[in-house]
PDB file of N, CA and C in Angstrom:
ATOM      1  N   MET A   1       0.150 -19.277   5.202  1.00 54.00           N
ATOM      2  CA  MET A   1      -0.873 -18.420   5.309  1.00 54.00           C
ATOM      3  C   MET A   1      -1.354 -17.928   3.876  1.00 54.00           C
ATOM      4  N   THR A   2      -2.711 -16.861   4.363  1.00 78.00           N
ATOM      5  CA  THR A   2      -2.724 -16.901   3.211  1.00 78.00           C
ATOM      6  C   THR A   2      -4.253 -15.880   3.707  1.00 78.00           C
ATOM      7  N   PHE A   3      -4.444 -14.936   3.242  1.00 79.00           N
ATOM      8  CA  PHE A   3      -5.227 -13.864   3.877  1.00 79.00           C
ATOM      9  C   PHE A   3      -5.653 -12.960   2.834  1.00 79.00           C
ATOM     10  N   ARG A   4      -7.077 -13.038   2.867  1.00 85.00           N
ATOM     11  CA  ARG A   4      -8.169 -12.584   1.752  1.00 85.00           C
ATOM     12  C   ARG A   4      -8.275 -11.010   2.618  1.00 85.00           C
ATOM     13  N   PRO A   5      -8.774 -10.552   2.185  1.00 85.00           N
ATOM     14  CA  PRO A   5      -9.224  -8.661   2.612  1.00 85.00           C
ATOM     15  C   PRO A   5     -10.380  -9.010   2.357  1.00 85.00           C
ATOM     16  N   LEU A   6     -12.076  -8.026   2.958  1.00 87.00           N
ATOM     17  CA  LEU A   6     -13.252  -8.263   2.953  1.00 87.00           C
ATOM     18  C   LEU A   6     -13.817  -6.918   2.366  1.00 87.00           C
ATOM     19  N   HIS A   7     -14.575  -6.941   1.698  1.00 89.00           N
ATOM     20  CA  HIS A   7     -14.950  -5.863   0.878  1.00 89.00           C
ATOM     21  C   HIS A   7     -14.494  -4.787   0.686  1.00 89.00           C
ATOM     22  N   ASP A   8     -14.010  -3.967   0.467  1.00 87.00           N
ATOM     23  CA  ASP A   8     -13.330  -3.029   0.243  1.00 87.00           C
ATOM     24  C   ASP A   8     -11.777  -2.078   0.588  1.00 87.00           C
ATOM     25  N   ARG A   9     -11.633  -3.474   1.312  1.00 91.00           N
ATOM     26  CA  ARG A   9     -10.152  -3.274   2.161  1.00 91.00           C
ATOM     27  C   ARG A   9      -8.751  -4.102   1.009  1.00 91.00           C
ATOM     28  N   VAL A  10      -7.431  -3.504   1.023  1.00 90.00           N
ATOM     29  CA  VAL A  10      -6.624  -4.214   0.275  1.00 90.00           C
ATOM     30  C   VAL A  10      -5.170  -3.782   1.313  1.00 90.00           C
ATOM     31  N   VAL A  11      -4.587  -5.045   1.358  1.00 90.00           N
ATOM     32  CA  VAL A  11      -3.577  -5.357   1.824  1.00 90.00           C
ATOM     33  C   VAL A  11      -1.893  -4.804   1.364  1.00 90.00           C
ATOM     34  N   ILE A  12      -1.468  -3.931   1.494  1.00 91.00           N
ATOM     35  CA  ILE A  12      -0.075  -3.168   1.162  1.00 91.00           C
ATOM     36  C   ILE A  12       0.966  -3.825   2.541  1.00 91.00           C
ATOM     37  N   ARG A  13       2.298  -3.672   1.084  1.00 88.00           N
ATOM     38  CA  ARG A  13       3.500  -4.108   1.538  1.00 88.00           C
ATOM     39  C   ARG A  13       4.153  -2.292   1.347  1.00 88.00           C
ATOM     40  N   ARG A  14       4.553  -1.465   2.720  1.00 85.00           N
ATOM     41  CA  ARG A  14       5.464  -0.746   2.178  1.00 85.00           C
ATOM     42  C   ARG A  14       6.681  -0.313   1.797  1.00 85.00           C
ATOM     43  N   ALA A  15       7.068   0.724   1.229  1.00 82.00           N
ATOM     44  CA  ALA A  15       8.595   0.006   0.597  1.00 82.00           C
ATOM     45  C   ALA A  15       9.197   0.330   1.579  1.00 82.00           C
ATOM     46  N   GLU A  16      10.976   0.408   0.758  1.00 75.00           N
ATOM     47  CA  GLU A  16      11.804   0.435   2.513  1.00 75.00           C
ATOM     48  C   GLU A  16      12.143   1.920   1.659  1.00 75.00           C
ATOM     49  N   GLY A  17      12.411   3.088   3.192  1.00 62.00           N
ATOM     50  CA  GLY A  17      12.653   3.832   2.983  1.00 62.00           C
ATOM     51  C   GLY A  17      14.816   3.790   3.489  1.00 62.00           C
ATOM     52  N   ASP A  18      14.714   5.401   3.678  1.00 56.00           N
ATOM     53  CA  ASP A  18      16.207   5.553   2.920  1.00 56.00           C
ATOM     54  C   ASP A  18      16.938   4.974   4.049  1.00 56.00           C
ATOM     55  N   THR A  19      17.955   4.234   3.967  1.00 58.00           N
ATOM     56  CA  THR A  19      18.683   4.135   4.985  1.00 58.00           C
ATOM     57  C   THR A  19      20.094   5.489   5.500  1.00 58.00           C
ATOM     58  N   LYS A  20      19.561   6.169   4.234  1.00 57.00           N
ATOM     59  CA  LYS A  20      20.747   7.086   4.109  1.00 57.00           C
ATOM     60  C   LYS A  20      19.993   8.430   4.218  1.00 57.00           C
ATOM     61  N   SER A  21      20.841   9.512   4.500  1.00 54.00           N
ATOM     62  CA  SER A  21      20.921  10.400   4.646  1.00 54.00           C
ATOM     63  C   SER A  21      21.549  11.347   2.978  1.00 54.00           C
ATOM     64  N   LYS A  22      21.037  12.065   2.292  1.00 60.00           N
ATOM     65  CA  LYS A  22      22.180  12.845   1.203  1.00 60.00           C
ATOM     66  C   LYS A  22      23.341  12.957   2.085  1.00 60.00           C
ATOM     67  N   GLY A  23      23.682  13.459   2.337  1.00 66.00           N
ATOM     68  CA  GLY A  23      25.315  13.610   3.121  1.00 66.00           C
ATOM     69  C   GLY A  23      25.214  12.209   3.629  1.00 66.00           C
ATOM     70  N   GLY A  24      24.745  11.274   2.982  1.00 64.00           N
ATOM     71  CA  GLY A  24      26.245   9.963   3.509  1.00 64.00           C
ATOM     72  C   GLY A  24      25.654   9.436   5.061  1.00 64.00           C
ATOM     73  N   ILE A  25      24.605  10.577   5.707  1.00 67.00           N
ATOM     74  CA  ILE A  25      24.647  10.205   7.243  1.00 67.00           C
ATOM     75  C   ILE A  25      23.336   8.895   7.518  1.00 67.00           C
ATOM     76  N   ILE A  26      23.971   7.544   8.421  1.00 65.00           N
ATOM     77  CA  ILE A  26      22.751   6.343   7.991  1.00 65.00           C
ATOM     78  C   ILE A  26      21.874   6.711   9.426  1.00 65.00           C
ATOM     79  N   ILE A  27      20.727   6.922   8.427  1.00 62.00           N
ATOM     80  CA  ILE A  27      19.552   7.314   9.552  1.00 62.00           C
ATOM     81  C   ILE A  27      19.236   5.874  10.433  1.00 62.00           C
ATOM     82  N   PRO A  28      19.427   6.407  11.754  1.00 61.00           N
ATOM     83  CA  PRO A  28      18.409   4.830  12.622  1.00 61.00           C
ATOM     84  C   PRO A  28      17.033   4.650  12.364  1.00 61.00           C
ATOM     85  N   ASP A  29      16.260   3.707  12.445  1.00 58.00           N
ATOM     86  CA  ASP A  29      15.289   2.790  12.181  1.00 58.00           C
ATOM     87  C   ASP A  29      14.086   4.377  13.205  1.00 58.00           C
ATOM     88  N   THR A  30      14.597   4.033  13.983  1.00 59.00           N
ATOM     89  CA  THR A  30      14.150   5.020  15.225  1.00 59.00           C
ATOM     90  C   THR A  30      13.814   6.100  14.548  1.00 59.00           C
ATOM     91  N   ALA A  31      14.383   7.068  14.103  1.00 52.00           N
ATOM     92  CA  ALA A  31      14.107   8.549  13.227  1.00 52.00           C
ATOM     93  C   ALA A  31      13.683   8.032  11.814  1.00 52.00           C
ATOM     94  N   LYS A  32      13.493   7.132  11.311  1.00 56.00           N
ATOM     95  CA  LYS A  32      13.314   7.252  10.030  1.00 56.00           C
ATOM     96  C   LYS A  32      12.156   7.737  10.247  1.00 56.00           C
ATOM     97  N   GLU A  33      11.443   8.528   8.495  1.00 62.00           N
ATOM     98  CA  GLU A  33      10.096   8.280   8.597  1.00 62.00           C
ATOM     99  C   GLU A  33       9.775   6.991   7.391  1.00 62.00           C
ATOM    100  N   LYS A  34       8.176   6.910   8.078  1.00 70.00           N
ATOM    101  CA  LYS A  34       7.706   5.581   7.306  1.00 70.00           C
ATOM    102  C   LYS A  34       7.144   6.208   5.605  1.00 70.00           C
ATOM    103  N   PRO A  35       7.380   5.201   4.593  1.00 68.00           N
ATOM    104  CA  PRO A  35       7.703   5.814   3.466  1.00 68.00           C
ATOM    105  C   PRO A  35       5.598   6.323   2.847  1.00 68.00           C
ATOM    106  N   GLN A  36       5.264   6.769   2.030  1.00 80.00           N
ATOM    107  CA  GLN A  36       3.360   7.117   1.938  1.00 80.00           C
ATOM    108  C   GLN A  36       3.196   5.565   1.072  1.00 80.00           C
ATOM    109  N   GLN A  37       4.254   5.353   0.316  1.00 86.00           N
ATOM    110  CA  GLN A  37       4.267   3.834  -1.028  1.00 86.00           C
ATOM    111  C   GLN A  37       4.605   2.516  -0.658  1.00 86.00           C
ATOM    112  N   GLY A  38       3.494   2.084  -1.267  1.00 89.00           N
ATOM    113  CA  GLY A  38       3.794   0.478  -0.900  1.00 89.00           C
ATOM    114  C   GLY A  38       3.036  -0.208  -2.465  1.00 89.00           C
ATOM    115  N   GLU A  39       4.008  -1.722  -2.634  1.00 90.00           N
ATOM    116  CA  GLU A  39       2.430  -2.519  -3.829  1.00 90.00           C
ATOM    117  C   GLU A  39       2.034  -3.002  -3.038  1.00 90.00           C
ATOM    118  N   VAL A  40       0.230  -2.649  -3.750  1.00 92.00           N
ATOM    119  CA  VAL A  40      -0.806  -4.131  -2.744  1.00 92.00           C
ATOM    120  C   VAL A  40      -0.151  -5.444  -3.264  1.00 92.00           C
ATOM    121  N   ILE A  41      -0.612  -6.471  -2.196  1.00 91.00           N
ATOM    122  CA  ILE A  41       0.120  -7.213  -1.506  1.00 91.00           C
ATOM    123  C   ILE A  41      -2.294  -7.856  -1.975  1.00 91.00           C
ATOM    124  N   ALA A  42      -3.122  -7.790  -1.926  1.00 90.00           N
ATOM    125  CA  ALA A  42      -3.974  -8.472  -1.835  1.00 90.00           C
ATOM    126  C   ALA A  42      -4.816  -7.339  -1.748  1.00 90.00           C
ATOM    127  N   VAL A  43      -6.349  -7.699  -2.626  1.00 91.00           N
ATOM    128  CA  VAL A  43      -7.566  -7.072  -2.654  1.00 91.00           C
ATOM    129  C   VAL A  43      -8.343  -7.473  -2.334  1.00 91.00           C
ATOM    130  N   GLY A  44      -9.970  -6.642  -1.420  1.00 90.00           N
ATOM    131  CA  GLY A  44     -11.239  -7.860  -1.493  1.00 90.00           C
ATOM    132  C   GLY A  44     -11.692  -7.642  -2.520  1.00 90.00           C
ATOM    133  N   PRO A  45     -13.168  -8.096  -2.952  1.00 90.00           N
ATOM    134  CA  PRO A  45     -13.999  -8.205  -3.723  1.00 90.00           C
ATOM    135  C   PRO A  45     -14.815  -7.057  -3.665  1.00 90.00           C
ATOM    136  N   GLY A  46     -14.429  -5.698  -2.692  1.00 88.00           N
ATOM    137  CA  GLY A  46     -15.393  -4.770  -3.395  1.00 88.00           C
ATOM    138  C   GLY A  46     -16.416  -4.392  -2.712  1.00 88.00           C
ATOM    139  N   SER A  47     -16.726  -3.434  -2.440  1.00 88.00           N
ATOM    140  CA  SER A  47     -18.323  -2.864  -1.876  1.00 88.00           C
ATOM    141  C   SER A  47     -19.129  -2.607  -2.818  1.00 88.00           C
ATOM    142  N   ARG A  48     -20.630  -2.718  -1.531  1.00 88.00           N
ATOM    143  CA  ARG A  48     -21.836  -2.790  -2.734  1.00 88.00           C
ATOM    144  C   ARG A  48     -22.670  -1.474  -2.497  1.00 88.00           C
ATOM    145  N   ASP A  49     -23.569  -1.057  -3.559  1.00 87.00           N
ATOM    146  CA  ASP A  49     -24.028   0.230  -3.661  1.00 87.00           C
ATOM    147  C   ASP A  49     -25.175  -0.398  -2.849  1.00 87.00           C
ATOM    148  N   GLU A  50     -26.204   0.587  -2.725  1.00 89.00           N
ATOM    149  CA  GLU A  50     -27.367   0.356  -1.915  1.00 89.00           C
ATOM    150  C   GLU A  50     -28.511  -0.672  -2.348  1.00 89.00           C
ATOM    151  N   SER A  51     -28.911  -1.085  -4.125  1.00 90.00           N
ATOM    152  CA  SER A  51     -29.372  -2.485  -4.841  1.00 90.00           C
ATOM    153  C   SER A  51     -28.625  -3.392  -4.734  1.00 90.00           C
ATOM    154  N   GLY A  52     -27.118  -3.390  -3.599  1.00 87.00           N
ATOM    155  CA  GLY A  52     -26.273  -5.113  -3.408  1.00 87.00           C
ATOM    156  C   GLY A  52     -25.483  -4.479  -4.535  1.00 87.00           C
ATOM    157  N   LYS A  53     -25.172  -4.581  -5.937  1.00 91.00           N
ATOM    158  CA  LYS A  53     -23.876  -4.736  -6.127  1.00 91.00           C
ATOM    159  C   LYS A  53     -22.605  -4.658  -5.872  1.00 91.00           C
ATOM    160  N   LEU A  54     -21.822  -5.304  -6.887  1.00 90.00           N
ATOM    161  CA  LEU A  54     -20.818  -5.745  -6.113  1.00 90.00           C
ATOM    162  C   LEU A  54     -19.927  -4.569  -7.309  1.00 90.00           C
ATOM    163  N   ILE A  55     -19.476  -3.424  -6.219  1.00 89.00           N
ATOM    164  CA  ILE A  55     -18.511  -2.637  -6.898  1.00 89.00           C
ATOM    165  C   ILE A  55     -17.068  -2.555  -6.968  1.00 89.00           C
ATOM    166  N   PRO A  56     -16.607  -3.516  -8.114  1.00 89.00           N
ATOM    167  CA  PRO A  56     -14.821  -3.402  -7.676  1.00 89.00           C
ATOM    168  C   PRO A  56     -14.073  -2.704  -7.325  1.00 89.00           C
ATOM    169  N   LEU A  57     -13.008  -2.760  -7.271  1.00 88.00           N
ATOM    170  CA  LEU A  57     -12.321  -2.064  -7.305  1.00 88.00           C
ATOM    171  C   LEU A  57     -10.718  -1.548  -7.919  1.00 88.00           C
ATOM    172  N   ASP A  58     -10.865  -0.077  -7.439  1.00 88.00           N
ATOM    173  CA  ASP A  58      -9.742   0.279  -9.349  1.00 88.00           C
ATOM    174  C   ASP A  58      -8.359  -0.334  -8.509  1.00 88.00           C
ATOM    175  N   VAL A  59      -8.003  -0.467  -7.429  1.00 89.00           N
ATOM    176  CA  VAL A  59      -6.548  -0.956  -7.474  1.00 89.00           C
ATOM    177  C   VAL A  59      -6.228  -2.908  -7.754  1.00 89.00           C
ATOM    178  N   LYS A  60      -5.482  -2.984  -7.653  1.00 89.00           N
ATOM    179  CA  LYS A  60      -5.237  -4.152  -8.078  1.00 89.00           C
ATOM    180  C   LYS A  60      -3.514  -4.911  -7.416  1.00 89.00           C
ATOM    181  N   ALA A  61      -4.053  -6.627  -7.722  1.00 89.00           N
ATOM    182  CA  ALA A  61      -2.787  -7.334  -6.787  1.00 89.00           C
ATOM    183  C   ALA A  61      -1.638  -6.581  -7.881  1.00 89.00           C
ATOM    184  N   GLY A  62      -0.302  -5.578  -7.122  1.00 89.00           N
ATOM    185  CA  GLY A  62       0.923  -5.637  -7.706  1.00 89.00           C
ATOM    186  C   GLY A  62       0.959  -4.158  -8.313  1.00 89.00           C
ATOM    187  N   ASP A  63       0.127  -3.319  -7.824  1.00 89.00           N
ATOM    188  CA  ASP A  63       0.181  -1.977  -8.012  1.00 89.00           C
ATOM    189  C   ASP A  63       0.349  -1.184  -7.222  1.00 89.00           C
ATOM    190  N   THR A  64       1.788  -0.116  -7.857  1.00 91.00           N
ATOM    191  CA  THR A  64       2.250   0.420  -6.150  1.00 91.00           C
ATOM    192  C   THR A  64       1.234   1.713  -6.438  1.00 91.00           C
ATOM    193  N   ILE A  65       1.133   1.694  -5.013  1.00 90.00           N
ATOM    194  CA  ILE A  65       0.169   2.474  -4.730  1.00 90.00           C
ATOM    195  C   ILE A  65       0.674   3.718  -3.871  1.00 90.00           C
ATOM    196  N   LEU A  66       0.076   5.286  -3.753  1.00 90.00           N
ATOM    197  CA  LEU A  66       0.608   6.423  -2.393  1.00 90.00           C
ATOM    198  C   LEU A  66      -0.873   6.486  -1.993  1.00 90.00           C
ATOM    199  N   PHE A  67      -0.390   6.063  -0.507  1.00 89.00           N
ATOM    200  CA  PHE A  67      -1.663   6.422   1.034  1.00 89.00           C
ATOM    201  C   PHE A  67      -1.525   7.407   1.497  1.00 89.00           C
ATOM    202  N   GLY A  68      -2.095   8.201   2.223  1.00 86.00           N
ATOM    203  CA  GLY A  68      -1.786   9.090   3.966  1.00 86.00           C
ATOM    204  C   GLY A  68      -1.450   8.955   4.810  1.00 86.00           C
ATOM    205  N   LYS A  69       0.028   9.552   4.980  1.00 83.00           N
ATOM    206  CA  LYS A  69       0.732   9.211   5.922  1.00 83.00           C
ATOM    207  C   LYS A  69       0.235   8.472   7.632  1.00 83.00           C
ATOM    208  N   TRP A  70      -0.763   8.472   8.017  1.00 83.00           N
ATOM    209  CA  TRP A  70      -1.534   7.780   8.925  1.00 83.00           C
ATOM    210  C   TRP A  70      -2.854   7.104   9.021  1.00 83.00           C
ATOM    211  N   SER A  71      -2.778   6.917   6.856  1.00 86.00           N
ATOM    212  CA  SER A  71      -4.125   5.600   6.908  1.00 86.00           C
ATOM    213  C   SER A  71      -3.236   3.976   7.099  1.00 86.00           C
ATOM    214  N   GLY A  72      -4.454   3.632   7.478  1.00 86.00           N
ATOM    215  CA  GLY A  72      -4.401   1.955   7.530  1.00 86.00           C
ATOM    216  C   GLY A  72      -4.238   1.702   9.357  1.00 86.00           C
ATOM    217  N   THR A  73      -4.447   0.305   9.031  1.00 88.00           N
ATOM    218  CA  THR A  73      -3.986  -0.961  10.211  1.00 88.00           C
ATOM    219  C   THR A  73      -2.786  -1.644  10.202  1.00 88.00           C
ATOM    220  N   GLU A  74      -1.641  -1.445  10.965  1.00 89.00           N
ATOM    221  CA  GLU A  74      -0.399  -2.041  10.728  1.00 89.00           C
ATOM    222  C   GLU A  74      -0.218  -3.310  11.333  1.00 89.00           C
ATOM    223  N   VAL A  75      -0.349  -4.505  10.565  1.00 89.00           N
ATOM    224  CA  VAL A  75      -0.951  -6.199  10.964  1.00 89.00           C
ATOM    225  C   VAL A  75       0.483  -6.691  10.579  1.00 89.00           C
ATOM    226  N   LYS A  76       0.538  -7.775  11.519  1.00 90.00           N
ATOM    227  CA  LYS A  76       1.765  -8.891  10.879  1.00 90.00           C
ATOM    228  C   LYS A  76       1.228  -9.984  10.470  1.00 90.00           C
ATOM    229  N   ILE A  77       1.244 -10.417   9.186  1.00 86.00           N
ATOM    230  CA  ILE A  77       0.564 -11.488   8.902  1.00 86.00           C
ATOM    231  C   ILE A  77       2.142 -12.684   8.250  1.00 86.00           C
ATOM    232  N   ALA A  78       2.272 -13.804   8.637  1.00 85.00           N
ATOM    233  CA  ALA A  78       2.978 -14.513   8.702  1.00 85.00           C
ATOM    234  C   ALA A  78       4.445 -13.993   8.476  1.00 85.00           C
ATOM    235  N   GLY A  79       4.598 -13.701   9.999  1.00 86.00           N
ATOM    236  CA  GLY A  79       5.870 -12.764  10.115  1.00 86.00           C
ATOM    237  C   GLY A  79       5.738 -11.143   9.423  1.00 86.00           C
ATOM    238  N   GLU A  80       5.137 -10.850   8.647  1.00 87.00           N
ATOM    239  CA  GLU A  80       6.218  -9.657   7.770  1.00 87.00           C
ATOM    240  C   GLU A  80       5.012  -8.306   8.567  1.00 87.00           C
ATOM    241  N   ASP A  81       5.673  -7.896   8.815  1.00 88.00           N
ATOM    242  CA  ASP A  81       4.729  -5.873   8.531  1.00 88.00           C
ATOM    243  C   ASP A  81       4.155  -5.671   6.890  1.00 88.00           C
ATOM    244  N   LEU A  82       2.617  -5.591   7.618  1.00 90.00           N
ATOM    245  CA  LEU A  82       1.591  -5.148   6.032  1.00 90.00           C
ATOM    246  C   LEU A  82       1.032  -3.992   6.764  1.00 90.00           C
ATOM    247  N   LEU A  83      -0.026  -2.898   6.221  1.00 90.00           N
ATOM    248  CA  LEU A  83      -0.684  -2.386   6.317  1.00 90.00           C
ATOM    249  C   LEU A  83      -2.174  -2.735   5.675  1.00 90.00           C
ATOM    250  N   ILE A  84      -3.551  -2.818   6.315  1.00 92.00           N
ATOM    251  CA  ILE A  84      -4.963  -2.953   5.647  1.00 92.00           C
ATOM    252  C   ILE A  84      -5.516  -1.232   5.989  1.00 92.00           C
ATOM    253  N   MET A  85      -5.509  -1.290   4.267  1.00 92.00           N
ATOM    254  CA  MET A  85      -6.486   0.085   4.212  1.00 92.00           C
ATOM    255  C   MET A  85      -7.334  -0.545   3.725  1.00 92.00           C
ATOM    256  N   ASN A  86      -9.312   0.800   4.230  1.00 90.00           N
ATOM    257  CA  ASN A  86      -9.844   0.686   2.732  1.00 90.00           C
ATOM    258  C   ASN A  86      -8.863   1.562   1.914  1.00 90.00           C
ATOM    259  N   GLU A  87      -9.787   1.251   0.159  1.00 88.00           N
ATOM    260  CA  GLU A  87      -9.316   1.635  -0.956  1.00 88.00           C
ATOM    261  C   GLU A  87      -9.706   3.580  -0.841  1.00 88.00           C
ATOM    262  N   ALA A  88     -10.338   3.909  -0.374  1.00 88.00           N
ATOM    263  CA  ALA A  88     -10.563   5.774  -0.380  1.00 88.00           C
ATOM    264  C   ALA A  88      -9.440   6.261   0.800  1.00 88.00           C
ATOM    265  N   ASP A  89      -9.019   5.176   1.273  1.00 88.00           N
ATOM    266  CA  ASP A  89      -7.195   5.697   1.773  1.00 88.00           C
ATOM    267  C   ASP A  89      -6.098   6.066   1.530  1.00 88.00           C
ATOM    268  N   VAL A  90      -6.508   5.680  -0.034  1.00 88.00           N
ATOM    269  CA  VAL A  90      -5.802   5.463  -1.277  1.00 88.00           C
ATOM    270  C   VAL A  90      -5.457   6.580  -2.283  1.00 88.00           C
ATOM    271  N   MET A  91      -4.730   7.124  -2.549  1.00 88.00           N
ATOM    272  CA  MET A  91      -4.504   8.783  -2.775  1.00 88.00           C
ATOM    273  C   MET A  91      -4.941   8.604  -4.690  1.00 88.00           C
ATOM    274  N   GLY A  92      -3.616   7.219  -5.388  1.00 87.00           N
ATOM    275  CA  GLY A  92      -3.279   7.006  -6.082  1.00 87.00           C
ATOM    276  C   GLY A  92      -3.027   6.008  -6.226  1.00 87.00           C
ATOM    277  N   ILE A  93      -2.263   5.244  -7.694  1.00 88.00           N
ATOM    278  CA  ILE A  93      -1.876   4.684  -8.077  1.00 88.00           C
ATOM    279  C   ILE A  93      -0.625   5.276  -9.809  1.00 88.00           C
ATOM    280  N   VAL A  94       0.340   4.882  -8.499  1.00 87.00           N
ATOM    281  CA  VAL A  94       1.464   5.244  -9.345  1.00 87.00           C
ATOM    282  C   VAL A  94       2.257   4.323 -10.684  1.00 87.00           C
ATOM    283  N   GLU A  95       2.249   5.143 -11.634  1.00 84.00           N
ATOM    284  CA  GLU A  95       2.250   3.702 -13.064  1.00 84.00           C
ATOM    285  C   GLU A  95       4.053   4.977 -13.515  1.00 84.00           C
ATOM    286  N   LYS A  96       4.104   3.539 -14.071  1.00 78.00           N
ATOM    287  CA  LYS A  96       5.129   3.552 -14.825  1.00 78.00           C
ATOM    288  C   LYS A  96       5.667   4.207 -16.440  1.00 78.00           C
ATOM    289  N   THR A  97       6.131   4.746 -16.791  1.00 74.00           N
ATOM    290  CA  THR A  97       6.131   5.457 -18.289  1.00 74.00           C
ATOM    291  C   THR A  97       6.936   4.682 -18.351  1.00 74.00           C
ATOM    292  N   MET A  98       6.883   4.434 -20.193  1.00 54.00           N
ATOM    293  CA  MET A  98       8.385   4.806 -20.766  1.00 54.00           C
ATOM    294  C   MET A  98       9.131   5.890 -20.239  1.00 54.00           C
ATOM    295  N   ALA A  99       9.482   6.553 -20.742  1.00 54.00           N
ATOM    296  CA  ALA A  99      10.026   7.711 -20.104  1.00 54.00           C
ATOM    297  C   ALA A  99      11.086   7.158 -18.273  1.00 54.00           C
ATOM    298  N   THR A 100      10.081   6.709 -17.854  1.00 53.00           N
ATOM    299  CA  THR A 100      11.073   7.044 -16.565  1.00 53.00           C
ATOM    300  C   THR A 100      11.568   5.163 -16.674  1.00 53.00           C
ATOM    301  N   ALA A 101      11.103   4.306 -16.409  1.00 53.00           N
ATOM    302  CA  ALA A 101      12.232   3.075 -17.082  1.00 53.00           C
ATOM    303  C   ALA A 101      12.800   3.522 -18.304  1.00 53.00           C
ATOM    304  N   ALA A 102      13.209   4.269 -19.246  1.00 54.00           N
ATOM    305  CA  ALA A 102      14.032   4.606 -19.694  1.00 54.00           C
ATOM    306  C   ALA A 102      15.867   4.879 -19.271  1.00 54.00           C
ATOM    307  N   ASN A 103      14.873   5.726 -18.204  1.00 57.00           N
ATOM    308  CA  ASN A 103      15.966   6.919 -16.920  1.00 57.00           C
ATOM    309  C   ASN A 103      16.496   6.078 -16.924  1.00 57.00           C
ATOM    310  N   VAL A 104      15.818   4.732 -15.931  1.00 58.00           N
ATOM    311  CA  VAL A 104      16.762   3.984 -14.896  1.00 58.00           C
ATOM    312  C   VAL A 104      17.360   3.202 -15.494  1.00 58.00           C
ATOM    313  N   ALA A 105      17.315   2.927 -16.938  1.00 54.00           N
ATOM    314  CA  ALA A 105      18.048   1.529 -17.502  1.00 54.00           C
ATOM    315  C   ALA A 105      19.756   2.500 -17.820  1.00 54.00           C
TER     316      ALA A 105
END
């Protein structure tokens, strides 16, 4: 099944949260705080201005984004838990820099 969001909505796969604390204690699912970062899976075509001109979105599929704690609506599509939210709820795009990539390697 494919899903195509309308207008200025984006579909997001939430990033996985930590399963252990810094001290090594395993955190149960009920006590975990949901991450505020995720990957954009699909985007709508954009919104329209007063004259009817289409304004494209700034985010695209594959972007890693940050969003507000209470942003979006949780849905289950094809057995996967996803979020659908307006582009206005997206705080920013996380860009991987060369320095960050070098530190990981």
